[in-house]
């Protein structure tokens, strides 16, 4: 097993997909290209997730991170994520832990966890700082 540990910062947007105010779709791109063996050279990783609010302070989330070149991770929340007011007016912040559900391409068979510390504003602009700790066969 190979251990891969790396950090990514994603920037993007969160918005309700329709009439359900308890659901958000998050779309974001990594600020810099990720160099994983077999990923598309120079491609910025793409993040997509569905967030379902449990109450005003907790949520479940599942989604994927696409590194290009057929390399992709899917993830789901461990326990519950938490969100609350940030130090700046109009900004919320939170954290969540995800378990890697599956990996494809160069990350096939990957297991591990991703931690996320994020903040977003009333316009739906999201910054998500992630630490990935993976084991790949």
mmCIF file of C-alpha atoms in Angstrom:
data_model
loop_
_atom_site.group_PDB
_atom_site.id
_atom_site.type_symbol
_atom_site.label_atom_id
_atom_site.label_comp_id
_atom_site.label_asym_id
_atom_site.label_seq_id
_atom_site.Cartn_x
_atom_site.Cartn_y
_atom_site.Cartn_z
ATOM 1 C CA UNK A 1 0.000 0.000 0.000
ATOM 2 C CA UNK A 2 1.161 3.463 -0.878
ATOM 3 C CA UNK A 3 0.312 6.348 1.462
ATOM 4 C CA UNK A 4 -0.665 9.613 -0.259
ATOM 5 C CA UNK A 5 -1.083 12.722 1.872
ATOM 6 C CA UNK A 6 -1.759 16.087 0.278
ATOM 7 C CA UNK A 7 -3.661 19.341 0.817
ATOM 8 C CA UNK A 8 -5.956 21.099 -1.631
ATOM 9 C CA UNK A 9 -7.805 24.417 -1.589
ATOM 10 C CA UNK A 10 -10.964 24.583 -3.650
ATOM 11 C CA UNK A 11 -12.868 27.732 -4.590
ATOM 12 C CA UNK A 12 -16.349 27.715 -6.036
ATOM 13 C CA UNK A 13 -20.028 28.147 -5.338
ATOM 14 C CA UNK A 14 -22.850 26.553 -3.359
ATOM 15 C CA UNK A 15 -26.481 26.955 -4.370
ATOM 16 C CA UNK A 16 -29.800 25.173 -3.907
ATOM 17 C CA UNK A 17 -30.524 22.955 -6.944
ATOM 18 C CA UNK A 18 -34.245 23.700 -6.913
ATOM 19 C CA UNK A 19 -37.103 24.189 -4.495
ATOM 20 C CA UNK A 20 -35.563 22.328 -1.538
ATOM 21 C CA UNK A 21 -33.870 24.924 0.732
ATOM 22 C CA UNK A 22 -32.301 22.113 2.810
ATOM 23 C CA UNK A 23 -30.085 20.956 -0.071
ATOM 24 C CA UNK A 24 -27.044 22.659 -1.610
ATOM 25 C CA UNK A 25 -25.005 21.687 -4.660
ATOM 26 C CA UNK A 26 -21.346 22.640 -4.339
ATOM 27 C CA UNK A 27 -19.095 23.014 -7.415
ATOM 28 C CA UNK A 28 -15.475 24.089 -7.019
ATOM 29 C CA UNK A 29 -12.047 23.926 -8.650
ATOM 30 C CA UNK A 30 -8.661 23.459 -7.013
ATOM 31 C CA UNK A 31 -6.577 26.626 -6.936
ATOM 32 C CA UNK A 32 -3.570 24.812 -8.381
ATOM 33 C CA UNK A 33 -3.080 21.692 -10.473
ATOM 34 C CA UNK A 34 -2.662 18.408 -8.635
ATOM 35 C CA UNK A 35 0.168 16.180 -9.782
ATOM 36 C CA UNK A 36 -0.950 12.597 -9.185
ATOM 37 C CA UNK A 37 0.660 9.922 -11.316
ATOM 38 C CA UNK A 38 -1.731 9.271 -14.174
ATOM 39 C CA UNK A 39 -3.864 12.374 -13.725
ATOM 40 C CA UNK A 40 -4.267 14.805 -16.602
ATOM 41 C CA UNK A 41 -1.156 17.032 -16.702
ATOM 42 C CA UNK A 42 -1.850 20.553 -15.464
ATOM 43 C CA UNK A 43 -5.541 19.823 -14.803
ATOM 44 C CA UNK A 44 -7.141 21.454 -11.776
ATOM 45 C CA UNK A 45 -9.107 18.985 -9.659
ATOM 46 C CA UNK A 46 -12.885 19.454 -9.798
ATOM 47 C CA UNK A 47 -15.035 19.084 -6.669
ATOM 48 C CA UNK A 48 -18.786 18.381 -6.717
ATOM 49 C CA UNK A 49 -21.021 17.519 -3.768
ATOM 50 C CA UNK A 50 -24.569 17.450 -2.460
ATOM 51 C CA UNK A 51 -25.088 18.868 1.025
ATOM 52 C CA UNK A 52 -28.278 18.028 2.942
ATOM 53 C CA UNK A 53 -28.862 20.111 6.060
ATOM 54 C CA UNK A 54 -30.016 18.067 9.083
ATOM 55 C CA UNK A 55 -30.686 21.208 11.134
ATOM 56 C CA UNK A 56 -29.245 24.735 11.269
ATOM 57 C CA UNK A 57 -25.840 23.483 12.461
ATOM 58 C CA UNK A 58 -25.310 19.960 11.056
ATOM 59 C CA UNK A 59 -25.292 18.306 7.640
ATOM 60 C CA UNK A 60 -24.552 15.202 5.571
ATOM 61 C CA UNK A 61 -22.534 15.456 2.373
ATOM 62 C CA UNK A 62 -21.471 13.148 -0.431
ATOM 63 C CA UNK A 63 -19.700 13.838 -3.655
ATOM 64 C CA UNK A 64 -16.624 13.382 -5.802
ATOM 65 C CA UNK A 65 -13.281 14.877 -6.714
ATOM 66 C CA UNK A 66 -12.203 14.448 -10.328
ATOM 67 C CA UNK A 67 -8.452 14.751 -10.927
ATOM 68 C CA UNK A 68 -8.712 14.283 -14.705
ATOM 69 C CA UNK A 69 -7.374 11.416 -16.799
ATOM 70 C CA UNK A 70 -9.984 9.026 -15.339
ATOM 71 C CA UNK A 71 -8.706 9.498 -11.772
ATOM 72 C CA UNK A 72 -11.520 10.181 -9.330
ATOM 73 C CA UNK A 73 -12.536 9.782 -5.672
ATOM 74 C CA UNK A 74 -16.039 9.537 -4.217
ATOM 75 C CA UNK A 75 -16.719 10.309 -0.564
ATOM 76 C CA UNK A 76 -19.417 10.419 2.125
ATOM 77 C CA UNK A 77 -19.693 12.090 5.526
ATOM 78 C CA UNK A 78 -18.497 10.318 8.659
ATOM 79 C CA UNK A 79 -21.001 11.243 11.383
ATOM 80 C CA UNK A 80 -22.182 14.797 10.701
ATOM 81 C CA UNK A 81 -20.555 17.959 9.424
ATOM 82 C CA UNK A 82 -20.917 21.144 11.442
ATOM 83 C CA UNK A 83 -21.495 24.721 10.335
ATOM 84 C CA UNK A 84 -22.029 28.012 12.152
ATOM 85 C CA UNK A 85 -21.389 31.737 12.088
ATOM 86 C CA UNK A 86 -17.901 32.911 11.192
ATOM 87 C CA UNK A 87 -15.959 35.728 12.815
ATOM 88 C CA UNK A 88 -16.926 38.087 9.981
ATOM 89 C CA UNK A 89 -20.533 39.190 9.467
ATOM 90 C CA UNK A 90 -22.206 37.356 6.566
ATOM 91 C CA UNK A 91 -19.648 34.542 6.589
ATOM 92 C CA UNK A 92 -20.297 31.011 7.855
ATOM 93 C CA UNK A 93 -17.662 28.390 8.564
ATOM 94 C CA UNK A 94 -17.556 24.717 9.333
ATOM 95 C CA UNK A 95 -15.815 21.381 9.158
ATOM 96 C CA UNK A 96 -16.523 17.817 8.065
ATOM 97 C CA UNK A 97 -14.739 14.470 7.779
ATOM 98 C CA UNK A 98 -15.380 12.271 4.738
ATOM 99 C CA UNK A 99 -14.574 8.596 4.238
ATOM 100 C CA UNK A 100 -13.345 7.665 0.770
ATOM 101 C CA UNK A 101 -16.057 5.397 -0.664
ATOM 102 C CA UNK A 102 -14.292 4.520 -3.913
ATOM 103 C CA UNK A 103 -11.440 5.456 -6.177
ATOM 104 C CA UNK A 104 -11.035 5.188 -9.937
ATOM 105 C CA UNK A 105 -8.081 5.322 -12.292
ATOM 106 C CA UNK A 106 -4.777 5.753 -10.449
ATOM 107 C CA UNK A 107 -6.740 5.891 -7.196
ATOM 108 C CA UNK A 108 -8.591 2.578 -7.774
ATOM 109 C CA UNK A 109 -8.998 0.752 -4.489
ATOM 110 C CA UNK A 110 -8.121 3.849 -2.443
ATOM 111 C CA UNK A 111 -9.198 4.006 1.188
ATOM 112 C CA UNK A 112 -8.802 6.801 3.680
ATOM 113 C CA UNK A 113 -10.226 10.054 4.952
ATOM 114 C CA UNK A 114 -10.510 13.675 3.858
ATOM 115 C CA UNK A 115 -10.925 16.513 6.334
ATOM 116 C CA UNK A 116 -12.517 19.746 5.190
ATOM 117 C CA UNK A 117 -12.473 23.180 6.820
ATOM 118 C CA UNK A 118 -14.548 25.632 4.824
ATOM 119 C CA UNK A 119 -16.145 29.043 4.800
ATOM 120 C CA UNK A 120 -18.760 30.656 2.578
ATOM 121 C CA UNK A 121 -20.570 33.948 2.249
ATOM 122 C CA UNK A 122 -24.181 34.942 1.572
ATOM 123 C CA UNK A 123 -23.454 35.063 -2.182
ATOM 124 C CA UNK A 124 -22.621 31.341 -2.068
ATOM 125 C CA UNK A 125 -18.877 31.767 -2.650
ATOM 126 C CA UNK A 126 -17.085 28.830 -1.009
ATOM 127 C CA UNK A 127 -13.460 28.246 -0.004
ATOM 128 C CA UNK A 128 -12.757 24.663 1.086
ATOM 129 C CA UNK A 129 -9.384 23.649 2.559
ATOM 130 C CA UNK A 130 -8.939 19.873 2.466
ATOM 131 C CA UNK A 131 -6.382 17.401 3.779
ATOM 132 C CA UNK A 132 -6.427 13.998 2.055
ATOM 133 C CA UNK A 133 -4.844 10.956 3.725
ATOM 134 C CA UNK A 134 -5.194 7.964 1.406
ATOM 135 C CA UNK A 135 -3.881 4.439 1.056
ATOM 136 C CA UNK A 136 -3.722 3.104 -2.486
ATOM 137 C CA UNK A 137 -2.894 -0.504 -3.442
#
